[in-house]
Amino acid sequence: MPDAALVQHRHVDNTLIKGLARAFRWKKQLDTGKFATLGDLAASEKISPSYLTRILRLTLLAPEFIDAILDGQLGPETTLATLMEPFPIDWAEQGLDNRLFRS
């Protein structure tokens, strides 16, 4: 049995993972032309265009950040609500932003 101090605690946020899945599904639907506009997609999903765009922004997260979310390596302070706030688009800046990664 590993030493308890060496065991890494994971925090899997299912709401955040569901938001990521939606973001990438919606992006694919827009990219493939299934929906011509954000408004069309929002109407189909019965959500506001504003909410849709805030969720779609999750597709701009750095790949290592997405991996960390899926692996449960982020602290409980990183939630769907916090990531719906504006964040740096530049991947290098995301890693430096203490709000995004736990220390």
PDB file of C-alpha atoms in Angstrom:
ATOM      1  CA  MET A   1       0.000   0.000   0.000  1.00  0.00           C
ATOM      2  CA  PRO A   2       1.467   3.390  -0.950  1.00  0.00           C
ATOM      3  CA  ASP A   3       2.250   5.937   1.708  1.00  0.00           C
ATOM      4  CA  ALA A   4      -0.844   8.096   2.279  1.00  0.00           C
ATOM      5  CA  ALA A   5       1.240  11.248   1.772  1.00  0.00           C
ATOM      6  CA  LEU A   6       2.206  10.065  -1.714  1.00  0.00           C
ATOM      7  CA  VAL A   7      -1.331   9.316  -2.850  1.00  0.00           C
ATOM      8  CA  GLN A   8      -2.530  12.093  -5.100  1.00  0.00           C
ATOM      9  CA  HIS A   9      -6.067  13.225  -4.368  1.00  0.00           C
ATOM     10  CA  ARG A  10      -8.212  13.758  -7.416  1.00  0.00           C
ATOM     11  CA  HIS A  11     -11.154  16.094  -7.727  1.00  0.00           C
ATOM     12  CA  VAL A  12     -13.317  15.075 -10.666  1.00  0.00           C
ATOM     13  CA  ASP A  13     -15.934  17.724 -11.397  1.00  0.00           C
ATOM     14  CA  ASN A  14     -18.640  16.028 -13.458  1.00  0.00           C
ATOM     15  CA  THR A  15     -20.392  19.319 -14.164  1.00  0.00           C
ATOM     16  CA  LEU A  16     -17.198  20.743 -15.634  1.00  0.00           C
ATOM     17  CA  ILE A  17     -16.590  17.599 -17.685  1.00  0.00           C
ATOM     18  CA  LYS A  18     -20.159  17.754 -18.997  1.00  0.00           C
ATOM     19  CA  GLY A  19     -19.592  21.403 -19.945  1.00  0.00           C
ATOM     20  CA  LEU A  20     -16.420  20.469 -21.841  1.00  0.00           C
ATOM     21  CA  ALA A  21     -18.241  17.700 -23.682  1.00  0.00           C
ATOM     22  CA  ARG A  22     -21.028  20.077 -24.678  1.00  0.00           C
ATOM     23  CA  ALA A  23     -18.556  22.710 -25.827  1.00  0.00           C
ATOM     24  CA  PHE A  24     -16.742  20.338 -28.152  1.00  0.00           C
ATOM     25  CA  ARG A  25     -19.991  18.789 -29.426  1.00  0.00           C
ATOM     26  CA  TRP A  26     -21.420  22.229 -30.206  1.00  0.00           C
ATOM     27  CA  LYS A  27     -18.170  23.316 -31.872  1.00  0.00           C
ATOM     28  CA  LYS A  28     -18.282  20.239 -34.085  1.00  0.00           C
ATOM     29  CA  GLN A  29     -21.904  20.942 -35.024  1.00  0.00           C
ATOM     30  CA  LEU A  30     -20.951  24.481 -36.036  1.00  0.00           C
ATOM     31  CA  ASP A  31     -17.784  23.391 -37.855  1.00  0.00           C
ATOM     32  CA  THR A  32     -19.602  20.728 -39.881  1.00  0.00           C
ATOM     33  CA  GLY A  33     -22.399  23.108 -40.863  1.00  0.00           C
ATOM     34  CA  LYS A  34     -25.165  21.307 -38.991  1.00  0.00           C
ATOM     35  CA  PHE A  35     -26.041  24.762 -37.655  1.00  0.00           C
ATOM     36  CA  ALA A  36     -25.244  27.903 -39.615  1.00  0.00           C
ATOM     37  CA  THR A  37     -25.204  30.313 -36.668  1.00  0.00           C
ATOM     38  CA  LEU A  38     -24.793  30.371 -32.920  1.00  0.00           C
ATOM     39  CA  GLY A  39     -28.385  31.571 -32.723  1.00  0.00           C
ATOM     40  CA  ASP A  40     -29.633  28.517 -34.608  1.00  0.00           C
ATOM     41  CA  LEU A  41     -27.692  26.181 -32.330  1.00  0.00           C
ATOM     42  CA  ALA A  42     -28.832  28.001 -29.185  1.00  0.00           C
ATOM     43  CA  ALA A  43     -32.457  27.808 -30.323  1.00  0.00           C
ATOM     44  CA  SER A  44     -32.087  24.088 -31.015  1.00  0.00           C
ATOM     45  CA  GLU A  45     -30.605  23.528 -27.532  1.00  0.00           C
ATOM     46  CA  LYS A  46     -33.214  25.851 -25.958  1.00  0.00           C
ATOM     47  CA  ILE A  47     -30.524  27.965 -24.292  1.00  0.00           C
ATOM     48  CA  SER A  48     -29.484  31.582 -24.623  1.00  0.00           C
ATOM     49  CA  PRO A  49     -26.821  32.476 -27.180  1.00  0.00           C
ATOM     50  CA  SER A  50     -24.860  34.147 -24.380  1.00  0.00           C
ATOM     51  CA  TYR A  51     -24.672  30.904 -22.377  1.00  0.00           C
ATOM     52  CA  LEU A  52     -23.744  28.959 -25.502  1.00  0.00           C
ATOM     53  CA  THR A  53     -20.821  31.278 -26.286  1.00  0.00           C
ATOM     54  CA  ARG A  54     -19.513  31.116 -22.706  1.00  0.00           C
ATOM     55  CA  ILE A  55     -19.538  27.311 -22.849  1.00  0.00           C
ATOM     56  CA  LEU A  56     -18.008  27.269 -26.347  1.00  0.00           C
ATOM     57  CA  ARG A  57     -15.097  29.288 -24.975  1.00  0.00           C
ATOM     58  CA  LEU A  58     -14.006  26.108 -23.138  1.00  0.00           C
ATOM     59  CA  THR A  59     -12.756  24.788 -26.492  1.00  0.00           C
ATOM     60  CA  LEU A  60     -10.013  27.438 -26.246  1.00  0.00           C
ATOM     61  CA  LEU A  61      -8.449  25.864 -23.158  1.00  0.00           C
ATOM     62  CA  ALA A  62      -4.922  24.520 -23.517  1.00  0.00           C
ATOM     63  CA  PRO A  63      -4.786  20.752 -24.116  1.00  0.00           C
ATOM     64  CA  GLU A  64      -2.859  20.166 -20.890  1.00  0.00           C
ATOM     65  CA  PHE A  65      -5.509  22.098 -18.994  1.00  0.00           C
ATOM     66  CA  ILE A  66      -8.264  19.934 -20.512  1.00  0.00           C
ATOM     67  CA  ASP A  67      -6.279  16.814 -19.607  1.00  0.00           C
ATOM     68  CA  ALA A  68      -5.912  18.066 -16.042  1.00  0.00           C
ATOM     69  CA  ILE A  69      -9.685  18.595 -15.814  1.00  0.00           C
ATOM     70  CA  LEU A  70     -10.442  15.127 -17.170  1.00  0.00           C
ATOM     71  CA  ASP A  71      -7.853  13.530 -14.852  1.00  0.00           C
ATOM     72  CA  GLY A  72      -9.248  15.327 -11.806  1.00  0.00           C
ATOM     73  CA  GLN A  73      -5.947  17.087 -11.157  1.00  0.00           C
ATOM     74  CA  LEU A  74      -7.418  20.516 -10.509  1.00  0.00           C
ATOM     75  CA  GLY A  75      -8.637  21.753  -7.174  1.00  0.00           C
ATOM     76  CA  PRO A  76     -12.272  22.285  -6.277  1.00  0.00           C
ATOM     77  CA  GLU A  77     -11.873  26.019  -6.950  1.00  0.00           C
ATOM     78  CA  THR A  78     -11.800  25.297 -10.699  1.00  0.00           C
ATOM     79  CA  THR A  79     -15.447  24.922 -11.660  1.00  0.00           C
ATOM     80  CA  LEU A  80     -17.584  25.381 -14.729  1.00  0.00           C
ATOM     81  CA  ALA A  81     -18.707  28.726 -13.302  1.00  0.00           C
ATOM     82  CA  THR A  82     -15.127  29.977 -12.852  1.00  0.00           C
ATOM     83  CA  LEU A  83     -14.156  28.882 -16.358  1.00  0.00           C
ATOM     84  CA  MET A  84     -17.172  30.627 -17.860  1.00  0.00           C
ATOM     85  CA  GLU A  85     -15.483  33.872 -16.809  1.00  0.00           C
ATOM     86  CA  PRO A  86     -13.020  35.362 -19.308  1.00  0.00           C
ATOM     87  CA  PHE A  87      -9.626  33.669 -19.358  1.00  0.00           C
ATOM     88  CA  PRO A  88      -6.492  34.155 -21.477  1.00  0.00           C
ATOM     89  CA  ILE A  89      -6.772  32.619 -24.934  1.00  0.00           C
ATOM     90  CA  ASP A  90      -2.995  32.195 -25.200  1.00  0.00           C
ATOM     91  CA  TRP A  91      -2.199  28.703 -23.900  1.00  0.00           C
ATOM     92  CA  ALA A  92       1.058  29.817 -22.266  1.00  0.00           C
ATOM     93  CA  GLU A  93      -0.799  32.488 -20.305  1.00  0.00           C
ATOM     94  CA  GLN A  94      -3.383  29.953 -19.105  1.00  0.00           C
ATOM     95  CA  GLY A  95      -0.685  27.964 -17.348  1.00  0.00           C
ATOM     96  CA  LEU A  96       0.539  31.089 -15.572  1.00  0.00           C
ATOM     97  CA  ASP A  97      -2.911  32.150 -14.423  1.00  0.00           C
ATOM     98  CA  ASN A  98      -3.228  31.012 -10.782  1.00  0.00           C
ATOM     99  CA  ARG A  99      -7.004  31.137 -11.070  1.00  0.00           C
ATOM    100  CA  LEU A 100      -6.892  28.311 -13.580  1.00  0.00           C
ATOM    101  CA  PHE A 101      -4.364  25.910 -12.058  1.00  0.00           C
ATOM    102  CA  ARG A 102      -4.082  25.008  -8.442  1.00  0.00           C
ATOM    103  CA  SER A 103      -0.668  25.418  -6.912  1.00  0.00           C
TER     104      SER A 103
END
